[in-house]
PDB file of C-alpha atoms and ligand atoms in Angstrom:
ATOM      1  CA  MET A   1     178.832 134.541  -3.781  1.00  0.00           C
ATOM      2  CA  ASN A   2     179.412 138.308  -3.294  1.00  0.00           C
ATOM      3  CA  SER A   3     183.152 138.313  -3.725  1.00  0.00           C
ATOM      4  CA  PHE A   4     185.988 135.939  -4.505  1.00  0.00           C
ATOM      5  CA  SER A   5     187.901 137.072  -1.426  1.00  0.00           C
ATOM      6  CA  LYS A   6     190.195 134.188  -0.343  1.00  0.00           C
ATOM      7  CA  LYS A   7     188.413 131.779  -2.714  1.00  0.00           C
ATOM      8  CA  VAL A   8     190.910 129.333  -4.215  1.00  0.00           C
ATOM      9  CA  ILE A   9     190.562 129.382  -8.001  1.00  0.00           C
ATOM     10  CA  LEU A  10     192.387 127.204 -10.539  1.00  0.00           C
ATOM     11  CA  VAL A  11     192.591 128.716 -14.037  1.00  0.00           C
ATOM     12  CA  THR A  12     193.824 126.660 -17.008  1.00  0.00           C
ATOM     13  CA  GLY A  13     195.101 128.481 -20.092  1.00  0.00           C
ATOM     14  CA  ALA A  14     195.939 131.271 -17.636  1.00  0.00           C
ATOM     15  CA  THR A  15     198.294 133.194 -19.931  1.00  0.00           C
ATOM     16  CA  GLY A  16     195.960 133.342 -22.941  1.00  0.00           C
ATOM     17  CA  GLY A  17     193.822 136.350 -23.821  1.00  0.00           C
ATOM     18  CA  LEU A  18     190.805 135.412 -21.705  1.00  0.00           C
ATOM     19  CA  GLY A  19     192.902 133.581 -19.090  1.00  0.00           C
ATOM     20  CA  LYS A  20     194.946 136.695 -18.249  1.00  0.00           C
ATOM     21  CA  GLU A  21     191.792 138.746 -17.941  1.00  0.00           C
ATOM     22  CA  PHE A  22     190.283 136.162 -15.570  1.00  0.00           C
ATOM     23  CA  CYS A  23     193.453 136.371 -13.439  1.00  0.00           C
ATOM     24  CA  ARG A  24     193.487 140.207 -13.380  1.00  0.00           C
ATOM     25  CA  GLN A  25     189.850 140.453 -12.368  1.00  0.00           C
ATOM     26  CA  PHE A  26     189.857 137.554  -9.891  1.00  0.00           C
ATOM     27  CA  ILE A  27     192.934 138.877  -8.065  1.00  0.00           C
ATOM     28  CA  ALA A  28     191.485 142.390  -7.939  1.00  0.00           C
ATOM     29  CA  ASP A  29     188.533 140.800  -6.145  1.00  0.00           C
ATOM     30  CA  GLY A  30     190.723 139.082  -3.545  1.00  0.00           C
ATOM     31  CA  ALA A  31     190.959 135.551  -4.990  1.00  0.00           C
ATOM     32  CA  HIS A  32     193.764 133.106  -4.219  1.00  0.00           C
ATOM     33  CA  LEU A  33     194.910 131.860  -7.612  1.00  0.00           C
ATOM     34  CA  ILE A  34     196.534 128.701  -8.905  1.00  0.00           C
ATOM     35  CA  LEU A  35     197.565 129.166 -12.519  1.00  0.00           C
ATOM     36  CA  THR A  36     198.624 126.741 -15.205  1.00  0.00           C
ATOM     37  CA  ASP A  37     199.468 126.890 -18.889  1.00  0.00           C
ATOM     38  CA  LEU A  38     201.848 125.303 -21.367  1.00  0.00           C
ATOM     39  CA  GLN A  39     204.846 127.612 -20.906  1.00  0.00           C
ATOM     40  CA  LYS A  40     206.774 128.840 -17.872  1.00  0.00           C
ATOM     41  CA  GLU A  41     207.888 132.332 -19.003  1.00  0.00           C
ATOM     42  CA  PRO A  42     204.411 133.733 -19.779  1.00  0.00           C
ATOM     43  CA  LEU A  43     203.245 132.430 -16.378  1.00  0.00           C
ATOM     44  CA  GLU A  44     206.140 134.204 -14.667  1.00  0.00           C
ATOM     45  CA  SER A  45     205.467 137.509 -16.402  1.00  0.00           C
ATOM     46  CA  LEU A  46     201.742 137.236 -15.698  1.00  0.00           C
ATOM     47  CA  VAL A  47     202.411 136.785 -11.978  1.00  0.00           C
ATOM     48  CA  LYS A  48     204.610 139.926 -11.990  1.00  0.00           C
ATOM     49  CA  GLU A  49     201.849 142.043 -13.485  1.00  0.00           C
ATOM     50  CA  LEU A  50     198.968 140.834 -11.285  1.00  0.00           C
ATOM     51  CA  LYS A  51     197.856 143.354  -8.661  1.00  0.00           C
ATOM     52  CA  GLY A  52     195.047 143.300  -6.143  1.00  0.00           C
ATOM     53  CA  SER A  53     193.958 142.199  -2.710  1.00  0.00           C
ATOM     54  CA  GLY A  54     194.235 138.541  -3.724  1.00  0.00           C
ATOM     55  CA  LYS A  55     197.389 136.543  -4.298  1.00  0.00           C
ATOM     56  CA  VAL A  56     198.911 133.847  -6.472  1.00  0.00           C
ATOM     57  CA  LEU A  57     199.291 130.635  -4.456  1.00  0.00           C
ATOM     58  CA  GLY A  58     201.257 128.874  -7.163  1.00  0.00           C
ATOM     59  CA  THR A  59     201.873 128.342 -10.858  1.00  0.00           C
ATOM     60  CA  PHE A  60     203.035 125.360 -12.858  1.00  0.00           C
ATOM     61  CA  THR A  61     203.248 124.291 -16.482  1.00  0.00           C
ATOM     62  CA  GLY A  62     200.862 121.618 -17.652  1.00  0.00           C
ATOM     63  CA  ASP A  63     199.546 120.126 -20.857  1.00  0.00           C
ATOM     64  CA  VAL A  64     195.824 119.422 -21.088  1.00  0.00           C
ATOM     65  CA  SER A  65     196.039 117.527 -24.368  1.00  0.00           C
ATOM     66  CA  ASN A  66     196.190 114.080 -22.735  1.00  0.00           C
ATOM     67  CA  ALA A  67     195.059 112.129 -19.671  1.00  0.00           C
ATOM     68  CA  GLU A  68     198.497 112.157 -17.996  1.00  0.00           C
ATOM     69  CA  GLY A  69     198.654 115.942 -18.336  1.00  0.00           C
ATOM     70  CA  ALA A  70     195.257 116.403 -16.663  1.00  0.00           C
ATOM     71  CA  LYS A  71     196.253 114.078 -13.811  1.00  0.00           C
ATOM     72  CA  ALA A  72     199.529 115.954 -13.339  1.00  0.00           C
ATOM     73  CA  ILE A  73     197.604 119.247 -13.191  1.00  0.00           C
ATOM     74  CA  TYR A  74     195.326 117.808 -10.492  1.00  0.00           C
ATOM     75  CA  GLU A  75     198.301 116.557  -8.474  1.00  0.00           C
ATOM     76  CA  SER A  76     200.244 119.815  -8.787  1.00  0.00           C
ATOM     77  CA  THR A  77     197.123 121.744  -7.764  1.00  0.00           C
ATOM     78  CA  ILE A  78     196.353 119.772  -4.633  1.00  0.00           C
ATOM     79  CA  ALA A  79     200.015 119.960  -3.621  1.00  0.00           C
ATOM     80  CA  ILE A  80     199.387 123.725  -3.430  1.00  0.00           C
ATOM     81  CA  SER A  81     195.868 123.632  -1.972  1.00  0.00           C
ATOM     82  CA  LYS A  82     193.520 120.751  -1.292  1.00  0.00           C
ATOM     83  CA  ASN A  83     190.434 122.949  -1.304  1.00  0.00           C
ATOM     84  CA  ILE A  84     189.617 124.271  -4.753  1.00  0.00           C
ATOM     85  CA  ASP A  85     186.571 126.540  -4.682  1.00  0.00           C
ATOM     86  CA  VAL A  86     186.402 127.321  -8.395  1.00  0.00           C
ATOM     87  CA  LEU A  87     187.798 125.349 -11.339  1.00  0.00           C
ATOM     88  CA  VAL A  88     187.923 127.409 -14.549  1.00  0.00           C
ATOM     89  CA  ASN A  89     188.362 125.126 -17.550  1.00  0.00           C
ATOM     90  CA  ASN A  90     189.565 127.845 -19.901  1.00  0.00           C
ATOM     91  CA  ALA A  91     192.431 126.336 -21.974  1.00  0.00           C
ATOM     92  CA  GLY A  92     191.327 125.805 -25.541  1.00  0.00           C
ATOM     93  CA  ILE A  93     192.352 125.807 -29.172  1.00  0.00           C
ATOM     94  CA  ALA A  94     190.539 126.325 -32.465  1.00  0.00           C
ATOM     95  CA  ASN A  95     190.917 125.439 -36.096  1.00  0.00           C
ATOM     96  CA  ALA A  96     188.733 126.134 -39.070  1.00  0.00           C
ATOM     97  CA  GLY A  97     188.028 124.991 -42.589  1.00  0.00           C
ATOM     98  CA  GLU A  98     185.833 122.619 -44.504  1.00  0.00           C
ATOM     99  CA  PHE A  99     185.666 119.597 -42.200  1.00  0.00           C
ATOM    100  CA  ALA A 100     187.198 116.976 -44.529  1.00  0.00           C
ATOM    101  CA  GLU A 101     190.117 119.323 -45.249  1.00  0.00           C
ATOM    102  CA  ILE A 102     191.128 119.603 -41.585  1.00  0.00           C
ATOM    103  CA  PRO A 103     193.715 116.871 -40.826  1.00  0.00           C
ATOM    104  CA  LEU A 104     192.218 114.240 -38.535  1.00  0.00           C
ATOM    105  CA  ASP A 105     195.048 114.507 -36.006  1.00  0.00           C
ATOM    106  CA  LYS A 106     194.216 118.227 -35.603  1.00  0.00           C
ATOM    107  CA  VAL A 107     190.535 117.374 -35.097  1.00  0.00           C
ATOM    108  CA  GLU A 108     191.423 114.833 -32.421  1.00  0.00           C
ATOM    109  CA  LEU A 109     193.858 117.150 -30.638  1.00  0.00           C
ATOM    110  CA  LEU A 110     191.168 119.825 -30.486  1.00  0.00           C
ATOM    111  CA  MET A 111     188.668 117.387 -28.971  1.00  0.00           C
ATOM    112  CA  GLN A 112     191.259 116.326 -26.376  1.00  0.00           C
ATOM    113  CA  ILE A 113     192.006 119.891 -25.304  1.00  0.00           C
ATOM    114  CA  ASN A 114     188.547 121.456 -25.558  1.00  0.00           C
ATOM    115  CA  LEU A 115     186.306 118.615 -24.401  1.00  0.00           C
ATOM    116  CA  LEU A 116     188.122 115.636 -22.876  1.00  0.00           C
ATOM    117  CA  SER A 117     190.441 117.764 -20.758  1.00  0.00           C
ATOM    118  CA  PRO A 118     187.661 119.665 -18.925  1.00  0.00           C
ATOM    119  CA  MET A 119     185.922 116.301 -18.410  1.00  0.00           C
ATOM    120  CA  ARG A 120     189.116 114.781 -16.999  1.00  0.00           C
ATOM    121  CA  LEU A 121     189.772 117.723 -14.689  1.00  0.00           C
ATOM    122  CA  CYS A 122     186.181 117.620 -13.422  1.00  0.00           C
ATOM    123  CA  HIS A 123     186.592 113.880 -12.845  1.00  0.00           C
ATOM    124  CA  HIS A 124     189.634 114.598 -10.671  1.00  0.00           C
ATOM    125  CA  PHE A 125     188.294 117.588  -8.741  1.00  0.00           C
ATOM    126  CA  LEU A 126     184.611 116.693  -8.222  1.00  0.00           C
ATOM    127  CA  PRO A 127     185.121 114.037  -5.505  1.00  0.00           C
ATOM    128  CA  ASP A 128     186.960 116.605  -3.307  1.00  0.00           C
ATOM    129  CA  MET A 129     184.253 119.207  -3.946  1.00  0.00           C
ATOM    130  CA  LYS A 130     181.510 116.684  -3.212  1.00  0.00           C
ATOM    131  CA  LYS A 131     183.166 115.730   0.079  1.00  0.00           C
ATOM    132  CA  ARG A 132     183.281 119.404   1.093  1.00  0.00           C
ATOM    133  CA  GLY A 133     179.734 120.041  -0.200  1.00  0.00           C
ATOM    134  CA  THR A 134     180.853 123.115  -2.112  1.00  0.00           C
ATOM    135  CA  GLY A 135     182.553 124.145  -5.357  1.00  0.00           C
ATOM    136  CA  HIS A 136     181.976 125.813  -8.691  1.00  0.00           C
ATOM    137  CA  ILE A 137     182.939 124.402 -12.099  1.00  0.00           C
ATOM    138  CA  VAL A 138     183.212 127.020 -14.854  1.00  0.00           C
ATOM    139  CA  ASN A 139     183.517 125.559 -18.339  1.00  0.00           C
ATOM    140  CA  ILE A 140     184.478 127.998 -21.086  1.00  0.00           C
ATOM    141  CA  SER A 141     182.454 126.886 -24.068  1.00  0.00           C
ATOM    142  CA  SER A 142     181.632 129.416 -26.813  1.00  0.00           C
ATOM    143  CA  VAL A 143     178.722 130.851 -28.718  1.00  0.00           C
ATOM    144  CA  ALA A 144     179.802 128.093 -31.146  1.00  0.00           C
ATOM    145  CA  GLY A 145     178.582 125.685 -28.439  1.00  0.00           C
ATOM    146  CA  LEU A 146     175.063 127.097 -28.782  1.00  0.00           C
ATOM    147  CA  VAL A 147     174.820 127.794 -32.519  1.00  0.00           C
ATOM    148  CA  PRO A 148     176.718 126.101 -35.338  1.00  0.00           C
ATOM    149  CA  MET A 149     179.892 127.947 -36.386  1.00  0.00           C
ATOM    150  CA  PRO A 150     180.266 127.771 -40.176  1.00  0.00           C
ATOM    151  CA  GLY A 151     183.719 126.368 -41.044  1.00  0.00           C
ATOM    152  CA  GLY A 152     184.237 125.187 -37.459  1.00  0.00           C
ATOM    153  CA  ALA A 153     182.775 121.688 -37.218  1.00  0.00           C
ATOM    154  CA  PRO A 154     185.368 120.313 -34.736  1.00  0.00           C
ATOM    155  CA  TYR A 155     185.320 123.502 -32.646  1.00  0.00           C
ATOM    156  CA  SER A 156     181.506 123.592 -32.509  1.00  0.00           C
ATOM    157  CA  ALA A 157     181.405 119.856 -31.721  1.00  0.00           C
ATOM    158  CA  SER A 158     183.789 120.341 -28.790  1.00  0.00           C
ATOM    159  CA  LYS A 159     181.935 123.371 -27.439  1.00  0.00           C
ATOM    160  CA  PHE A 160     178.429 121.852 -27.866  1.00  0.00           C
ATOM    161  CA  GLY A 161     179.862 118.803 -26.082  1.00  0.00           C
ATOM    162  CA  LEU A 162     181.127 120.962 -23.245  1.00  0.00           C
ATOM    163  CA  LYS A 163     177.698 122.621 -22.944  1.00  0.00           C
ATOM    164  CA  GLY A 164     175.947 119.222 -22.773  1.00  0.00           C
ATOM    165  CA  PHE A 165     178.503 117.934 -20.278  1.00  0.00           C
ATOM    166  CA  SER A 166     178.005 121.037 -18.108  1.00  0.00           C
ATOM    167  CA  ASP A 167     174.204 120.703 -18.201  1.00  0.00           C
ATOM    168  CA  VAL A 168     174.324 117.115 -16.951  1.00  0.00           C
ATOM    169  CA  LEU A 169     176.997 117.803 -14.309  1.00  0.00           C
ATOM    170  CA  ARG A 170     174.813 120.602 -12.956  1.00  0.00           C
ATOM    171  CA  THR A 171     171.830 118.301 -12.537  1.00  0.00           C
ATOM    172  CA  ASP A 172     173.955 115.576 -10.959  1.00  0.00           C
ATOM    173  CA  TYR A 173     176.031 117.728  -8.609  1.00  0.00           C
ATOM    174  CA  GLU A 174     173.732 120.608  -7.594  1.00  0.00           C
ATOM    175  CA  PRO A 175     172.264 118.423  -4.817  1.00  0.00           C
ATOM    176  CA  HIS A 176     175.843 118.155  -3.463  1.00  0.00           C
ATOM    177  CA  GLY A 177     176.300 121.929  -3.249  1.00  0.00           C
ATOM    178  CA  ILE A 178     178.319 122.210  -6.466  1.00  0.00           C
ATOM    179  CA  LYS A 179     177.507 124.850  -9.087  1.00  0.00           C
ATOM    180  CA  VAL A 180     178.253 124.456 -12.781  1.00  0.00           C
ATOM    181  CA  SER A 181     178.342 127.341 -15.271  1.00  0.00           C
ATOM    182  CA  SER A 182     178.992 127.152 -18.987  1.00  0.00           C
ATOM    183  CA  VAL A 183     180.264 130.333 -20.646  1.00  0.00           C
ATOM    184  CA  HIS A 184     179.519 131.212 -24.274  1.00  0.00           C
ATOM    185  CA  PRO A 185     181.449 134.231 -25.567  1.00  0.00           C
ATOM    186  CA  PHE A 186     181.215 135.485 -29.142  1.00  0.00           C
ATOM    187  CA  PHE A 187     184.459 136.183 -31.103  1.00  0.00           C
ATOM    188  CA  THR A 188     186.774 138.054 -28.738  1.00  0.00           C
ATOM    189  CA  LYS A 189     190.100 139.709 -29.541  1.00  0.00           C
ATOM    190  CA  THR A 190     192.655 137.086 -28.469  1.00  0.00           C
ATOM    191  CA  ALA A 191     195.307 134.924 -30.158  1.00  0.00           C
ATOM    192  CA  ILE A 192     192.770 132.171 -30.825  1.00  0.00           C
ATOM    193  CA  LEU A 193     191.318 134.219 -33.702  1.00  0.00           C
ATOM    194  CA  ASP A 194     194.596 133.577 -35.590  1.00  0.00           C
ATOM    195  CA  SER A 195     194.228 129.789 -35.288  1.00  0.00           C
ATOM    196  CA  ALA A 196     195.074 127.438 -38.153  1.00  0.00           C
ATOM    197  CA  ARG A 197     192.782 127.474 -41.177  1.00  0.00           C
ATOM    198  CA  TYR A 198     192.608 124.645 -43.675  1.00  0.00           C
ATOM    199  CA  GLY A 199     191.401 124.502 -47.264  1.00  0.00           C
ATOM    200  CA  SER A 200     189.479 127.175 -49.087  1.00  0.00           C
ATOM    201  CA  ALA A 201     186.320 127.569 -46.957  1.00  0.00           C
ATOM    202  CA  LYS A 202     185.293 131.088 -45.925  1.00  0.00           C
ATOM    203  CA  ILE A 203     185.864 131.441 -42.185  1.00  0.00           C
ATOM    204  CA  ALA A 204     183.415 133.370 -40.032  1.00  0.00           C
ATOM    205  CA  SER A 205     185.920 135.238 -37.837  1.00  0.00           C
ATOM    206  CA  ALA A 206     187.919 136.483 -40.844  1.00  0.00           C
ATOM    207  CA  GLU A 207     184.832 138.200 -42.246  1.00  0.00           C
ATOM    208  CA  LEU A 208     183.797 140.025 -39.100  1.00  0.00           C
ATOM    209  CA  PRO A 209     183.984 143.801 -38.895  1.00  0.00           C
ATOM    210  CA  ASP A 210     186.084 145.007 -35.933  1.00  0.00           C
ATOM    211  CA  PHE A 211     183.139 146.517 -34.094  1.00  0.00           C
ATOM    212  CA  LEU A 212     181.564 143.061 -33.755  1.00  0.00           C
ATOM    213  CA  VAL A 213     184.636 141.523 -32.097  1.00  0.00           C
ATOM    214  CA  GLU A 214     184.356 141.678 -28.305  1.00  0.00           C
ATOM    215  CA  ASP A 215     187.134 142.856 -25.992  1.00  0.00           C
ATOM    216  CA  PRO A 216     188.431 140.376 -23.364  1.00  0.00           C
ATOM    217  CA  GLU A 217     188.047 142.795 -20.441  1.00  0.00           C
ATOM    218  CA  SER A 218     184.296 143.282 -20.820  1.00  0.00           C
ATOM    219  CA  VAL A 219     183.660 139.624 -21.735  1.00  0.00           C
ATOM    220  CA  ILE A 220     185.379 138.473 -18.548  1.00  0.00           C
ATOM    221  CA  ALA A 221     183.822 141.207 -16.368  1.00  0.00           C
ATOM    222  CA  GLU A 222     180.364 140.025 -17.421  1.00  0.00           C
ATOM    223  CA  THR A 223     181.379 136.384 -17.043  1.00  0.00           C
ATOM    224  CA  ILE A 224     182.615 136.987 -13.500  1.00  0.00           C
ATOM    225  CA  ARG A 225     179.371 138.752 -12.580  1.00  0.00           C
ATOM    226  CA  GLY A 226     177.534 135.677 -13.898  1.00  0.00           C
ATOM    227  CA  ILE A 227     179.739 133.279 -11.910  1.00  0.00           C
ATOM    228  CA  LYS A 228     179.116 135.282  -8.722  1.00  0.00           C
ATOM    229  CA  LYS A 229     175.365 135.062  -9.279  1.00  0.00           C
ATOM    230  CA  GLY A 230     175.690 131.328  -9.932  1.00  0.00           C
ATOM    231  CA  GLU A 231     174.264 131.688 -13.468  1.00  0.00           C
ATOM    232  CA  LYS A 232     174.020 128.381 -15.273  1.00  0.00           C
ATOM    233  CA  VAL A 233     174.583 129.606 -18.821  1.00  0.00           C
ATOM    234  CA  ILE A 234     176.533 132.838 -19.294  1.00  0.00           C
ATOM    235  CA  CYS A 235     176.436 134.602 -22.670  1.00  0.00           C
ATOM    236  CA  PRO A 236     178.655 137.678 -22.271  1.00  0.00           C
ATOM    237  CA  GLY A 237     178.070 140.538 -24.725  1.00  0.00           C
ATOM    238  CA  MET A 238     175.135 141.614 -26.880  1.00  0.00           C
ATOM    239  CA  VAL A 239     176.009 139.442 -29.886  1.00  0.00           C
ATOM    240  CA  ALA A 240     176.270 136.263 -27.808  1.00  0.00           C
ATOM    241  CA  LYS A 241     172.967 137.072 -26.118  1.00  0.00           C
ATOM    242  CA  SER A 242     171.251 137.875 -29.449  1.00  0.00           C
ATOM    243  CA  LEU A 243     172.487 134.630 -31.005  1.00  0.00           C
ATOM    244  CA  ASP A 244     171.246 132.689 -27.979  1.00  0.00           C
ATOM    245  CA  VAL A 245     167.800 134.291 -28.289  1.00  0.00           C
ATOM    246  CA  SER A 246     167.764 133.716 -32.085  1.00  0.00           C
ATOM    247  CA  ARG A 247     168.587 130.046 -31.750  1.00  0.00           C
ATOM    248  CA  ARG A 248     165.700 129.561 -29.352  1.00  0.00           C
ATOM    249  CA  PHE A 249     162.988 131.735 -30.857  1.00  0.00           C
ATOM    250  CA  PHE A 250     164.000 132.635 -34.445  1.00  0.00           C
ATOM    251  CA  PRO A 251     165.993 129.704 -35.842  1.00  0.00           C
ATOM    252  CA  GLU A 252     165.374 130.868 -39.443  1.00  0.00           C
ATOM    253  CA  LEU A 253     167.042 134.205 -38.702  1.00  0.00           C
ATOM    254  CA  LEU A 254     170.031 132.257 -37.466  1.00  0.00           C
ATOM    255  CA  ASN A 255     170.163 130.264 -40.710  1.00  0.00           C
ATOM    256  CA  LEU A 256     170.242 133.544 -42.648  1.00  0.00           C
ATOM    257  CA  MET A 257     173.108 134.864 -40.503  1.00  0.00           C
ATOM    258  CA  ASN A 258     175.014 131.625 -41.012  1.00  0.00           C
ATOM    259  CA  LYS A 259     174.606 131.991 -44.785  1.00  0.00           C
ATOM    260  CA  TYR A 260     176.128 135.475 -44.504  1.00  0.00           C
ATOM    261  CA  LEU A 261     179.017 134.238 -42.345  1.00  0.00           C
ATOM    262  CA  GLY A 262     179.632 130.884 -43.991  1.00  0.00           C
TER     263      GLY A 262
HETATM  264  N1  NAD B   1     188.572 134.486 -28.132  1.00  0.00           N
HETATM  265  C1  NAD B   1     187.428 134.040 -28.610  1.00  0.00           C
HETATM  266  O1  NAD B   1     186.936 134.493 -29.654  1.00  0.00           O
HETATM  267  C2  NAD B   1     186.669 132.972 -27.860  1.00  0.00           C
HETATM  268  C3  NAD B   1     185.265 132.883 -28.044  1.00  0.00           C
HETATM  269  C4  NAD B   1     184.570 131.883 -27.389  1.00  0.00           C
HETATM  270  C5  NAD B   1     185.236 130.999 -26.549  1.00  0.00           C
HETATM  271  N2  NAD B   1     186.594 131.090 -26.399  1.00  0.00           N
HETATM  272  C6  NAD B   1     187.251 130.103 -25.542  1.00  0.00           C
HETATM  273  O2  NAD B   1     187.946 130.791 -24.506  1.00  0.00           O
HETATM  274  C7  NAD B   1     189.024 129.990 -24.038  1.00  0.00           C
HETATM  275  C8  NAD B   1     190.284 130.838 -23.946  1.00  0.00           C
HETATM  276  O3  NAD B   1     190.668 131.190 -25.264  1.00  0.00           O
HETATM  277  P1  NAD B   1     191.394 132.581 -25.621  1.00  0.00           P
HETATM  278  O4  NAD B   1     190.458 133.331 -26.487  1.00  0.00           O
HETATM  279  O5  NAD B   1     191.920 133.206 -24.411  1.00  0.00           O
HETATM  280  O6  NAD B   1     192.548 132.040 -26.564  1.00  0.00           O
HETATM  281  P2  NAD B   1     194.133 132.080 -26.355  1.00  0.00           P
HETATM  282  O7  NAD B   1     194.683 131.365 -27.526  1.00  0.00           O
HETATM  283  O8  NAD B   1     194.569 133.476 -26.109  1.00  0.00           O
HETATM  284  O9  NAD B   1     194.332 131.242 -25.017  1.00  0.00           O
HETATM  285  C9  NAD B   1     194.214 129.842 -24.970  1.00  0.00           C
HETATM  286  C10 NAD B   1     195.127 129.332 -23.874  1.00  0.00           C
HETATM  287  O10 NAD B   1     195.014 127.906 -23.795  1.00  0.00           O
HETATM  288  C11 NAD B   1     196.318 127.369 -23.631  1.00  0.00           C
HETATM  289  N3  NAD B   1     196.432 126.009 -24.167  1.00  0.00           N
HETATM  290  C12 NAD B   1     196.269 125.604 -25.450  1.00  0.00           C
HETATM  291  N4  NAD B   1     196.582 124.302 -25.571  1.00  0.00           N
HETATM  292  C13 NAD B   1     196.951 123.881 -24.326  1.00  0.00           C
HETATM  293  C14 NAD B   1     197.400 122.645 -23.818  1.00  0.00           C
HETATM  294  N5  NAD B   1     197.560 121.555 -24.608  1.00  0.00           N
HETATM  295  N6  NAD B   1     197.691 122.561 -22.502  1.00  0.00           N
HETATM  296  C15 NAD B   1     197.573 123.641 -21.685  1.00  0.00           C
HETATM  297  N7  NAD B   1     197.157 124.851 -22.116  1.00  0.00           N
HETATM  298  C16 NAD B   1     196.854 124.961 -23.429  1.00  0.00           C
HETATM  299  C17 NAD B   1     197.218 128.298 -24.455  1.00  0.00           C
HETATM  300  O11 NAD B   1     198.584 128.178 -24.085  1.00  0.00           O
HETATM  301  C18 NAD B   1     196.608 129.653 -24.175  1.00  0.00           C
HETATM  302  O12 NAD B   1     197.202 130.299 -23.069  1.00  0.00           O
HETATM  303  C19 NAD B   1     189.122 128.814 -25.017  1.00  0.00           C
HETATM  304  O13 NAD B   1     188.514 127.677 -24.448  1.00  0.00           O
HETATM  305  C20 NAD B   1     188.342 129.286 -26.216  1.00  0.00           C
HETATM  306  O14 NAD B   1     187.816 128.226 -26.971  1.00  0.00           O
HETATM  307  C21 NAD B   1     187.323 132.068 -27.018  1.00  0.00           C
END
């Protein structure tokens, strides 16, 4: 795909740090956007600021933390357009701490939002894509879905799960003309870095020097280039790429880094 001109793209978590950047860059490239998030006002102000050759086809609030919410998002989307070219499963939350100190209801909510919701949305949208013989699923995992994130057992579990899910979907649906990309950014300056922390464990993101934290604009620019090329696994930024290489070829180096961070 050379450009997103007139491609219909659904973005969840559209008003978050990475979501907004997706919207800005997709619309600049001519995409036709359908946007959803939890709250109405941020969606309205986002629409006002978006500029480019593309357009916003529609917005609606939706909650991806349960099955009914995912179904409602599917129904609201197809009421706007039946032909979704790209589904970006971007909504997500984080929490951190020693695992047994994170309340179980928070662990379960995170798994619902970060893992079950993308699975549910894919379940809804894939039959339409398969019928049309085209489509692209983009699942926003994390570098924590490739390497363990110290102090982030639920988050890593959800993002490793999303990576595994994406890998199997790709094998199953590529023959039907559907592409699947998983995206694995390193820590990036958005609200998610201020997520709830539990207990006394040292948390990786709190220890990071500023120069190591990525900026959303460049992370999403690289991600979008990867989506256009149909890349299967996208690791935007040097740190994400280095961690991916370390995990594959120098696992001991990775253990050392984790000792420093954890
Ligand atoms: N920022 C990072 O360091 C980083 C790194 C790797 C991966 N990610 C992933 O990128 C994605 C976007 O995160 P972000 O950094 O923009 O964080 P963010 O907190 O700025 O945005 C997350 C968005 O998800 C939405 N959301 C949360 N719960 C929801 C629910 N129940 N229903 C509907 N929407 C809901 C929020 O309203 C918000 O707009 C997430 O999946 C996150 O895990 C972020």
